[in-house]
PDB file of C-alpha atoms in Angstrom:
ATOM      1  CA  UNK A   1     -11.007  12.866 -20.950  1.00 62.00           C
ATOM      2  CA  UNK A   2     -10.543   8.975 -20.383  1.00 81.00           C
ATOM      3  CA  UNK A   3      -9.275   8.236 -16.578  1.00 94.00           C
ATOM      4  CA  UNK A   4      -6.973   5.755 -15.490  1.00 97.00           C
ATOM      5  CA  UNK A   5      -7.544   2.521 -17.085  1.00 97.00           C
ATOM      6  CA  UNK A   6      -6.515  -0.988 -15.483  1.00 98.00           C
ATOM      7  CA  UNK A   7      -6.820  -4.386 -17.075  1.00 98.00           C
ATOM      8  CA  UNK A   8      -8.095  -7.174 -16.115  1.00 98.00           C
ATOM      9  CA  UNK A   9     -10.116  -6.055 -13.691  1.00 97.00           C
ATOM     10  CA  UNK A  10     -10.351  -9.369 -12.030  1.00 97.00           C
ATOM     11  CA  UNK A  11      -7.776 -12.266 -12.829  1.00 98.00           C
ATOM     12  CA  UNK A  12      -8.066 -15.522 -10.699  1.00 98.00           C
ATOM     13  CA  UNK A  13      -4.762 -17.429 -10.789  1.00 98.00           C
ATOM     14  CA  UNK A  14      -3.308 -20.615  -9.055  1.00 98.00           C
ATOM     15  CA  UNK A  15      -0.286 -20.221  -6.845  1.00 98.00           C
ATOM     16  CA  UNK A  16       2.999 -20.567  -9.180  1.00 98.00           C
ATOM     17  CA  UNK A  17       1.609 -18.868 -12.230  1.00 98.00           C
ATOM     18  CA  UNK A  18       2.196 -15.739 -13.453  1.00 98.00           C
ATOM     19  CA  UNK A  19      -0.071 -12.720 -13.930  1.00 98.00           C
ATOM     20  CA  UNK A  20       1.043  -9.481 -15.518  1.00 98.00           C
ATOM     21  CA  UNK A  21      -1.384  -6.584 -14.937  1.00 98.00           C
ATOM     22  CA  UNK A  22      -1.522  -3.001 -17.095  1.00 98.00           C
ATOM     23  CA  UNK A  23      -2.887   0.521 -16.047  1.00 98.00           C
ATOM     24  CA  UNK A  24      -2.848   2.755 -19.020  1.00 97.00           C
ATOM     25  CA  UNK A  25      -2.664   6.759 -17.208  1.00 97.00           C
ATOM     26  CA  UNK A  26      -4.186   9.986 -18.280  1.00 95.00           C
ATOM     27  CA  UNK A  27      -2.999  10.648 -21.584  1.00 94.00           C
ATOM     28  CA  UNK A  28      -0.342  12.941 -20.631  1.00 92.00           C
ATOM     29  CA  UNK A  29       0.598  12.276 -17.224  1.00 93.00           C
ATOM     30  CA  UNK A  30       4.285  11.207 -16.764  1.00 93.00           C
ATOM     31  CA  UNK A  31       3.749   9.829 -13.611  1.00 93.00           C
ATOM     32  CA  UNK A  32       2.402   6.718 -12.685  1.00 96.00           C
ATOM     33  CA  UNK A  33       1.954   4.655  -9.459  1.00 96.00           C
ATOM     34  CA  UNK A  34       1.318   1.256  -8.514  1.00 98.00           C
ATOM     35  CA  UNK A  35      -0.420   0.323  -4.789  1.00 97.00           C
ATOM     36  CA  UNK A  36      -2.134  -2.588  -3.761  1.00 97.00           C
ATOM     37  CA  UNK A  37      -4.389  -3.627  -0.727  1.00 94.00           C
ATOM     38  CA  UNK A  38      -4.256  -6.901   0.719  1.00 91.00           C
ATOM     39  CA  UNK A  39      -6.292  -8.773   2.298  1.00 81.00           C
ATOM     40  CA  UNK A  40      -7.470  -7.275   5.726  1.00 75.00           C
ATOM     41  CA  UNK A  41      -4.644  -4.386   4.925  1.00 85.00           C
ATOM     42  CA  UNK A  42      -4.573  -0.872   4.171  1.00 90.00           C
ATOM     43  CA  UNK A  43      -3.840   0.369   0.693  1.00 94.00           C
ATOM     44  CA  UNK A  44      -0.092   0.624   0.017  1.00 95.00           C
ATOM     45  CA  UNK A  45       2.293   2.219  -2.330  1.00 95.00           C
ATOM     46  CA  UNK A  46       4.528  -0.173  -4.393  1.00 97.00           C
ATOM     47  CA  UNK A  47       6.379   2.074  -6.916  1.00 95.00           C
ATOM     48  CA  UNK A  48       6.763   5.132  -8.601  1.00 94.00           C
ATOM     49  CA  UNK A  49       7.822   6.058 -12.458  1.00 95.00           C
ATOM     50  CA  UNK A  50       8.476   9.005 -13.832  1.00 93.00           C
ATOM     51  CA  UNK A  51       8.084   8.677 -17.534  1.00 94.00           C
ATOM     52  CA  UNK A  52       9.776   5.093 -18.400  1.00 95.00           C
ATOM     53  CA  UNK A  53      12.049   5.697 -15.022  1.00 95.00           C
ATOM     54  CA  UNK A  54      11.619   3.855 -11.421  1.00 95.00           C
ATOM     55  CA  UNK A  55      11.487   7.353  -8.965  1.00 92.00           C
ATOM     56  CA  UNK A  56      10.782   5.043  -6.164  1.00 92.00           C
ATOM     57  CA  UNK A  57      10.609   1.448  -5.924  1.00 94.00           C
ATOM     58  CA  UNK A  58      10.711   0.875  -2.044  1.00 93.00           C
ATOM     59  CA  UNK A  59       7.174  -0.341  -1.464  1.00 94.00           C
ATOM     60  CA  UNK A  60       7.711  -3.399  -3.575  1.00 96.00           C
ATOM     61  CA  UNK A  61       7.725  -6.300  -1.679  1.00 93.00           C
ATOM     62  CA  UNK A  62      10.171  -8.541  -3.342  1.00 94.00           C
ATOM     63  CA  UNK A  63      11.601 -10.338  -6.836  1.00 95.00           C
ATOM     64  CA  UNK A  64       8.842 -11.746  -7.410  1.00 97.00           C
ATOM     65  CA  UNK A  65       7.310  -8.563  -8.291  1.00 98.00           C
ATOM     66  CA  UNK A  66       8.369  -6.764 -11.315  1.00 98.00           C
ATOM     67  CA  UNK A  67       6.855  -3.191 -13.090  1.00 98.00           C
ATOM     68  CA  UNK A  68       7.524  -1.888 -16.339  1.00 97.00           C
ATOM     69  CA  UNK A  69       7.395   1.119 -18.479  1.00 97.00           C
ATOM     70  CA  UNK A  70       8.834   1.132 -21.847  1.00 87.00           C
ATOM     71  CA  UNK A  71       8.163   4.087 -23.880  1.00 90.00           C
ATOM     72  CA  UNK A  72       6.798   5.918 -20.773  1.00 89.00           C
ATOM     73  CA  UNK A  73       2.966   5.424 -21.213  1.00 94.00           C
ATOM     74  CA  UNK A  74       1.476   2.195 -19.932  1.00 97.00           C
ATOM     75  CA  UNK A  75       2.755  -0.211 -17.476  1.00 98.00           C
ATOM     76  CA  UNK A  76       2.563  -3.723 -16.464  1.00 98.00           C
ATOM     77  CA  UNK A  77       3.251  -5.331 -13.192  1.00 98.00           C
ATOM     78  CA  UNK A  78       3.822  -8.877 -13.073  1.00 98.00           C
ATOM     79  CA  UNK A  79       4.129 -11.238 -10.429  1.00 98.00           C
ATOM     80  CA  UNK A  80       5.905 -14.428 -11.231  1.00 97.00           C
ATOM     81  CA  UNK A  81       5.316 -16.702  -9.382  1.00 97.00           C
ATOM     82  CA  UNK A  82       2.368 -15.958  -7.636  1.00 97.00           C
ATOM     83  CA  UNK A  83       1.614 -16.327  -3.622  1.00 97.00           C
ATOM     84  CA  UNK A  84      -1.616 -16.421  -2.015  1.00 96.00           C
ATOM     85  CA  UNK A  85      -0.765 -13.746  -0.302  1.00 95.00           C
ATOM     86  CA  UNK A  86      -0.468 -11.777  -3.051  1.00 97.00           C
ATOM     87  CA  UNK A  87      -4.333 -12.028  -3.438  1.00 97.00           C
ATOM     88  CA  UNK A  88      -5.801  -7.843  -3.031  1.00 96.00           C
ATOM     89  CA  UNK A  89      -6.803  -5.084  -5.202  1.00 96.00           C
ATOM     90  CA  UNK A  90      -4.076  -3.500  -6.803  1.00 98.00           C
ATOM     91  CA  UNK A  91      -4.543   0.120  -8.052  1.00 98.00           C
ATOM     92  CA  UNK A  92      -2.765   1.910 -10.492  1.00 98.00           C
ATOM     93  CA  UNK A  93      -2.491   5.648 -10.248  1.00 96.00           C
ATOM     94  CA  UNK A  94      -1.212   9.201 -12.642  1.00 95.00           C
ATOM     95  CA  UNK A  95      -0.575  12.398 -12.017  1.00 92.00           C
ATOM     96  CA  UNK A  96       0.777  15.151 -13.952  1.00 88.00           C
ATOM     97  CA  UNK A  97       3.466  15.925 -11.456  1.00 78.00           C
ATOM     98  CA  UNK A  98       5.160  14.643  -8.437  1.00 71.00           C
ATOM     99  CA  UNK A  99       5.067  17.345  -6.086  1.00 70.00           C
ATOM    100  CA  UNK A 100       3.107  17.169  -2.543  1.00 65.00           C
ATOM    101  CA  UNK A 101      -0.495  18.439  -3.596  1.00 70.00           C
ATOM    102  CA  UNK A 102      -0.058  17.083  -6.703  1.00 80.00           C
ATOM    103  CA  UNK A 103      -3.479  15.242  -7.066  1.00 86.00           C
ATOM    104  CA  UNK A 104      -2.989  11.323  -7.920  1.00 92.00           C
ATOM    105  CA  UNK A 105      -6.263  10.164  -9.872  1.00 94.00           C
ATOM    106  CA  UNK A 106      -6.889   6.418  -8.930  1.00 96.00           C
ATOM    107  CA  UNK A 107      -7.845   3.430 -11.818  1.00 97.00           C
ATOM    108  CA  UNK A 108     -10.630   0.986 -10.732  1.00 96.00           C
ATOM    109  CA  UNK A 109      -8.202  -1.635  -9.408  1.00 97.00           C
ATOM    110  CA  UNK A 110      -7.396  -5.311 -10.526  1.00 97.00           C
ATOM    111  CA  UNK A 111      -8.510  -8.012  -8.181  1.00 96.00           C
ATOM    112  CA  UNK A 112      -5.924 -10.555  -7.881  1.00 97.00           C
ATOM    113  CA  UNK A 113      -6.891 -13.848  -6.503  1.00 97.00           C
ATOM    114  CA  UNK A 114      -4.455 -16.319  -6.323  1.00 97.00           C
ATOM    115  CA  UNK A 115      -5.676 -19.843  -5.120  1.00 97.00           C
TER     116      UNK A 115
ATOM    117  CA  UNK B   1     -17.076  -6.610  -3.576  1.00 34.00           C
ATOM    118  CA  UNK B   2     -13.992  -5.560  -3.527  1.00 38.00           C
ATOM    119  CA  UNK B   3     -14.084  -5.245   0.505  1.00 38.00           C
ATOM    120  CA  UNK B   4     -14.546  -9.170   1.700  1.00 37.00           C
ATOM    121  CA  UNK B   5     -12.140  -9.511   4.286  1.00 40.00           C
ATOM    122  CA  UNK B   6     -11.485  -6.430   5.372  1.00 51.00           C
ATOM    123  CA  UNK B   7     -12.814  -5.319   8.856  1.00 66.00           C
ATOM    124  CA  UNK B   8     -13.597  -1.794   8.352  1.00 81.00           C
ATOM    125  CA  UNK B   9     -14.760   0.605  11.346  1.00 90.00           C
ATOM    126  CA  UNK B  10     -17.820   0.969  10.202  1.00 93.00           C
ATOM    127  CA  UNK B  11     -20.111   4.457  10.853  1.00 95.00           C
ATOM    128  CA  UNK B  12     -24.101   4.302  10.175  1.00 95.00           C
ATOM    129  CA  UNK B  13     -25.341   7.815   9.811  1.00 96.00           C
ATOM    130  CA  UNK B  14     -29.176   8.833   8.973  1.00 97.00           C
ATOM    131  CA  UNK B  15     -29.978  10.552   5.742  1.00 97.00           C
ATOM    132  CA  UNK B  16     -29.178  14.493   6.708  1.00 97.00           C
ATOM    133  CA  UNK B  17     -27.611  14.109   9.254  1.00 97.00           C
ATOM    134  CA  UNK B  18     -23.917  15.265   9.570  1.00 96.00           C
ATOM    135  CA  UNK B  19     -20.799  12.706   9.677  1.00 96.00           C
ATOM    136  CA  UNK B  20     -17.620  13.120  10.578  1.00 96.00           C
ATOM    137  CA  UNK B  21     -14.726  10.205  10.055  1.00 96.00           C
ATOM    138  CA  UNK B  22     -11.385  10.255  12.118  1.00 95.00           C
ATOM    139  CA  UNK B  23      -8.038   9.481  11.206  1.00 94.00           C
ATOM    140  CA  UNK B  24      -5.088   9.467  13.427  1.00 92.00           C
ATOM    141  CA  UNK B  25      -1.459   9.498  11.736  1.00 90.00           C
ATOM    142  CA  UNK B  26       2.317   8.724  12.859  1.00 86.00           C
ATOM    143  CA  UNK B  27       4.523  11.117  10.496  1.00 84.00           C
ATOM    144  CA  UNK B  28       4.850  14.424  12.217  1.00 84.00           C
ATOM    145  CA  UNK B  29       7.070  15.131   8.675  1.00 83.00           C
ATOM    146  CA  UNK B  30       3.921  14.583   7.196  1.00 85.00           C
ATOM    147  CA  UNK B  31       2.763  18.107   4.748  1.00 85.00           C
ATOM    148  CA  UNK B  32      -0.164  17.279   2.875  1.00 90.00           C
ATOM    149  CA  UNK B  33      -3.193  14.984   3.712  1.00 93.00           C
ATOM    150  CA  UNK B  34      -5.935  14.022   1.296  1.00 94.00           C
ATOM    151  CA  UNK B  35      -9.199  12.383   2.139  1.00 96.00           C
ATOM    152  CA  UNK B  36     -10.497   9.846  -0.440  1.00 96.00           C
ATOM    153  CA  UNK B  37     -13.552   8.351  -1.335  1.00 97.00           C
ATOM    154  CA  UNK B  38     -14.023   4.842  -2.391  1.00 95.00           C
ATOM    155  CA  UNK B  39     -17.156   3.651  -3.938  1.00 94.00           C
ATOM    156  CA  UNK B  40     -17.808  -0.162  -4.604  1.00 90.00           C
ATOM    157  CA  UNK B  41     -16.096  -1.664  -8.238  1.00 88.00           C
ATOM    158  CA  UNK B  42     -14.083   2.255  -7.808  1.00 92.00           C
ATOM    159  CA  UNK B  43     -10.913   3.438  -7.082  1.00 94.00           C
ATOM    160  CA  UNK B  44     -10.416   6.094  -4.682  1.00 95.00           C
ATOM    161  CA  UNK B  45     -11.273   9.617  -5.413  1.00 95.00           C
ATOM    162  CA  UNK B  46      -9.818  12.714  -4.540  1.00 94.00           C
ATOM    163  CA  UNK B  47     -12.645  14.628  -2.169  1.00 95.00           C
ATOM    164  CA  UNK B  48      -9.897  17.245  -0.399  1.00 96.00           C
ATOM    165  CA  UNK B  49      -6.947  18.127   0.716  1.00 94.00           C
ATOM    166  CA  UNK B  50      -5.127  20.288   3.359  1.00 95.00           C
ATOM    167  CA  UNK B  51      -1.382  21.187   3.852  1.00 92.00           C
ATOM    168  CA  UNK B  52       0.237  21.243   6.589  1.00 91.00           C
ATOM    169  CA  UNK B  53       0.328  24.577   7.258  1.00 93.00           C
ATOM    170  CA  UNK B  54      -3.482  25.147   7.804  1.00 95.00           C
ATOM    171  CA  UNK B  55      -6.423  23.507  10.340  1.00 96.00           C
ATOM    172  CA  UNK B  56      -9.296  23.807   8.217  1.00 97.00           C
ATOM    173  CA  UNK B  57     -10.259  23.718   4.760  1.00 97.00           C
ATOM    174  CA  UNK B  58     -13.674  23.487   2.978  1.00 97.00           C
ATOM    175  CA  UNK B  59     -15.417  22.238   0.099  1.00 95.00           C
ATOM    176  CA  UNK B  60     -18.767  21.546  -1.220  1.00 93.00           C
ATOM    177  CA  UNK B  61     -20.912  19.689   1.704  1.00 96.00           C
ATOM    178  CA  UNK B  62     -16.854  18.886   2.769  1.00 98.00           C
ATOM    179  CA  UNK B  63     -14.701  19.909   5.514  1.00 98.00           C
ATOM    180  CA  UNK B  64     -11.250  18.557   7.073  1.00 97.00           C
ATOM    181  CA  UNK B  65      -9.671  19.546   9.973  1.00 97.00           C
ATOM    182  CA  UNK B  66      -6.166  18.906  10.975  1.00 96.00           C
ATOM    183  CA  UNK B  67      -4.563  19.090  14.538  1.00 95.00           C
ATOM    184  CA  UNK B  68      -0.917  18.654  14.133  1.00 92.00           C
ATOM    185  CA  UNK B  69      -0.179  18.941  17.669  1.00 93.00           C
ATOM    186  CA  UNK B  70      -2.155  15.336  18.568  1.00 93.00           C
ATOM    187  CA  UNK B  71      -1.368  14.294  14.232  1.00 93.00           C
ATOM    188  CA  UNK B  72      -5.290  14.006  13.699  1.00 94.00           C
ATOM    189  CA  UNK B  73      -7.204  14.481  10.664  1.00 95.00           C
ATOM    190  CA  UNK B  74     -10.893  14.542  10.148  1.00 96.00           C
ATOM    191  CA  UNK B  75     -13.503  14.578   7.554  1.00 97.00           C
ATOM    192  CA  UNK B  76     -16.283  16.365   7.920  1.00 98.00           C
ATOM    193  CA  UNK B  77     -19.769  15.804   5.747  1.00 97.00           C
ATOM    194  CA  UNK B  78     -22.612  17.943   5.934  1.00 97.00           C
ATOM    195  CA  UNK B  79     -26.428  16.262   4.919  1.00 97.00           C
ATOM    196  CA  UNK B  80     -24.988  13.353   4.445  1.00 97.00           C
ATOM    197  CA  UNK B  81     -26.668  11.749   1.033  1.00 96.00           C
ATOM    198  CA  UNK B  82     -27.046   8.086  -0.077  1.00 96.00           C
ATOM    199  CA  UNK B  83     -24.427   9.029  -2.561  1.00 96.00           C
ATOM    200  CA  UNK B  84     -21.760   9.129   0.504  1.00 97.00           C
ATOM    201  CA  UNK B  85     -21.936   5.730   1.195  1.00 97.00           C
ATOM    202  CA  UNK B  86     -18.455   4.570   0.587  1.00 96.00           C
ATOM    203  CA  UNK B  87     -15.129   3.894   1.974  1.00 95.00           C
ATOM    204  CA  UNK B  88     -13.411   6.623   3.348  1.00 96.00           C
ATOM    205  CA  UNK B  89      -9.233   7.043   3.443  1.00 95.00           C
ATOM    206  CA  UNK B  90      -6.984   9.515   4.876  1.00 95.00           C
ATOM    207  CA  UNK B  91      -3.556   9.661   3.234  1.00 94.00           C
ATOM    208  CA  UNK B  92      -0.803  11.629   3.986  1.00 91.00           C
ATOM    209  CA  UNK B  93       1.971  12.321   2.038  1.00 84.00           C
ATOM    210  CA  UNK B  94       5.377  13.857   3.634  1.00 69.00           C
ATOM    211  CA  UNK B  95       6.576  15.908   0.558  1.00 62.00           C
ATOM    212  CA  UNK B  96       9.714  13.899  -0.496  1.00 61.00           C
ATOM    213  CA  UNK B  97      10.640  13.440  -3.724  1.00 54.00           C
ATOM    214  CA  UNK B  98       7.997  10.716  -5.502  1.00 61.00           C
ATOM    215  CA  UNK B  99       4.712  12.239  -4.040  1.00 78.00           C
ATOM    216  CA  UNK B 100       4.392   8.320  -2.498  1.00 87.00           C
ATOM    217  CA  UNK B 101       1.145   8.276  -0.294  1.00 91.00           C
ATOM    218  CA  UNK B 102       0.807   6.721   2.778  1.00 91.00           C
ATOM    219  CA  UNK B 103      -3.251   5.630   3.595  1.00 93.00           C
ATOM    220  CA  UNK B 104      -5.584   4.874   6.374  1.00 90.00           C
ATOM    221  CA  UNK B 105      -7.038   2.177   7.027  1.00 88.00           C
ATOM    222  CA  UNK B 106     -10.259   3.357   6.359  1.00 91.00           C
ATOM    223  CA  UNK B 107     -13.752   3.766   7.490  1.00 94.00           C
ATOM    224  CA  UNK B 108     -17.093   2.706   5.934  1.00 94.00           C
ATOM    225  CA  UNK B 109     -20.079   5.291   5.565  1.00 96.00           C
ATOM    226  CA  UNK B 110     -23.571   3.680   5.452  1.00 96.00           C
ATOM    227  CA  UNK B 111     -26.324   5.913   5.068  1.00 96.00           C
ATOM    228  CA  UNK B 112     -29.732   5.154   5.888  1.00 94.00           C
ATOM    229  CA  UNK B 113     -32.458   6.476   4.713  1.00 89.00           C
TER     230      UNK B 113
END
């Protein structure tokens, strides 16, 4: 069975471009889950879907951010325009459901680097 | 890798030897913790996980303890093998809606042979 997937898995920008990232889940899963590390940070959630819907968006950190989810399977998060400190790993992650002990399985991560 | 920059307590064990990794955290709401393991180029993997309403819970060459009263969580390897060298995360999760995990900072395991 084919993991999380996340592409690219290293995109180098300049500051006031925009990137758009995509984590394709286990085939299956209807939820999906966006976190990112920053620089010198601890690995934090952004959002939350279930199926095509935003559960939980409160970890985003402002417009400049946006995630999609049409048709429920992949998603993209883009950030337009890009910040230097928007430079980290982000990590994409599925599960098949949403309760406590419900075990999220982790993609490899994009590094962003925004100069 | 995908660390530069980030000043992780570090813990050097020998080959064999046993390790254990600490993790304090805030949310006495808090129900289920999970310890992760992240390898270089990786994203975190699921190694265990305890709810709330237990101290200890084992695994294969794995063990995690959980004091609620002082909201501390450890991780527990036995024979530590090159294989464990990683980064290692606590999260916790406090059971409302949206599963959303809250992380560690995280500690680095180097093994020596």
């Amino acid at each position: 069975e084919a993991g999380v997937t996340q592409f690219p898995s290293h995109s180098v920008i300049e500051k006031g471009q925009t990137v758009t990232l995509r984590c394709d889940p286990i085939s299956g899963h209807d939820n999906l889950y966006w976190y990112r590390r920053v620089m010198g940070k601890e690995i934090k959630f952004l959002l939350h879907f279930v199926k095509e819907s935003k559960q939980d968006e409160s970890g985003m950190p402002n417009n400049r951010f946006l995630a999609e989810r049409t048709g429920g399977t992949y998603s993209t998060l883009k950030v337009q325009p890009a910040e230097l400190e928007d430079s980290g790993v982000y990590f994409c992650a599925s599960s098949d459901l949403s309760g406590a002990g419900d075990e999220q399985y982790f993609g490899p991560g994009t590094r962003l680097t925004v100069t | 890798g995908e660390s530069v920059g980030l000043h992780l307590p570090t813990l050097s064990v020998q080959e064999g030897d046993n390790s254990i990794i600490n993790c304090a955290y805030s949310n006495s709401a808090s129900d289920y913790f999970i310890w992760y393991k992240q390898e270089s180029g990786k994203g975190p993997q699921f190694i265990i996980d305890i709810r709330s309403n237990m101290d200890k819970r084992q695994g294969q060459r794995v063990t995690v303890l959980l004091n609620k009263t002082v909201k501390h969580l450890s991780l527990q390897i036995a024979a530590t093998q090159p294989g464990d060298s990683a980064v290692y995360f606590c999260a916790e999760n406090s059971g409302a809606a949206g599963n959303k995990l809250t992380f560690g900072g995280g500690t680095r395991v180097l093994v020596k042979p």
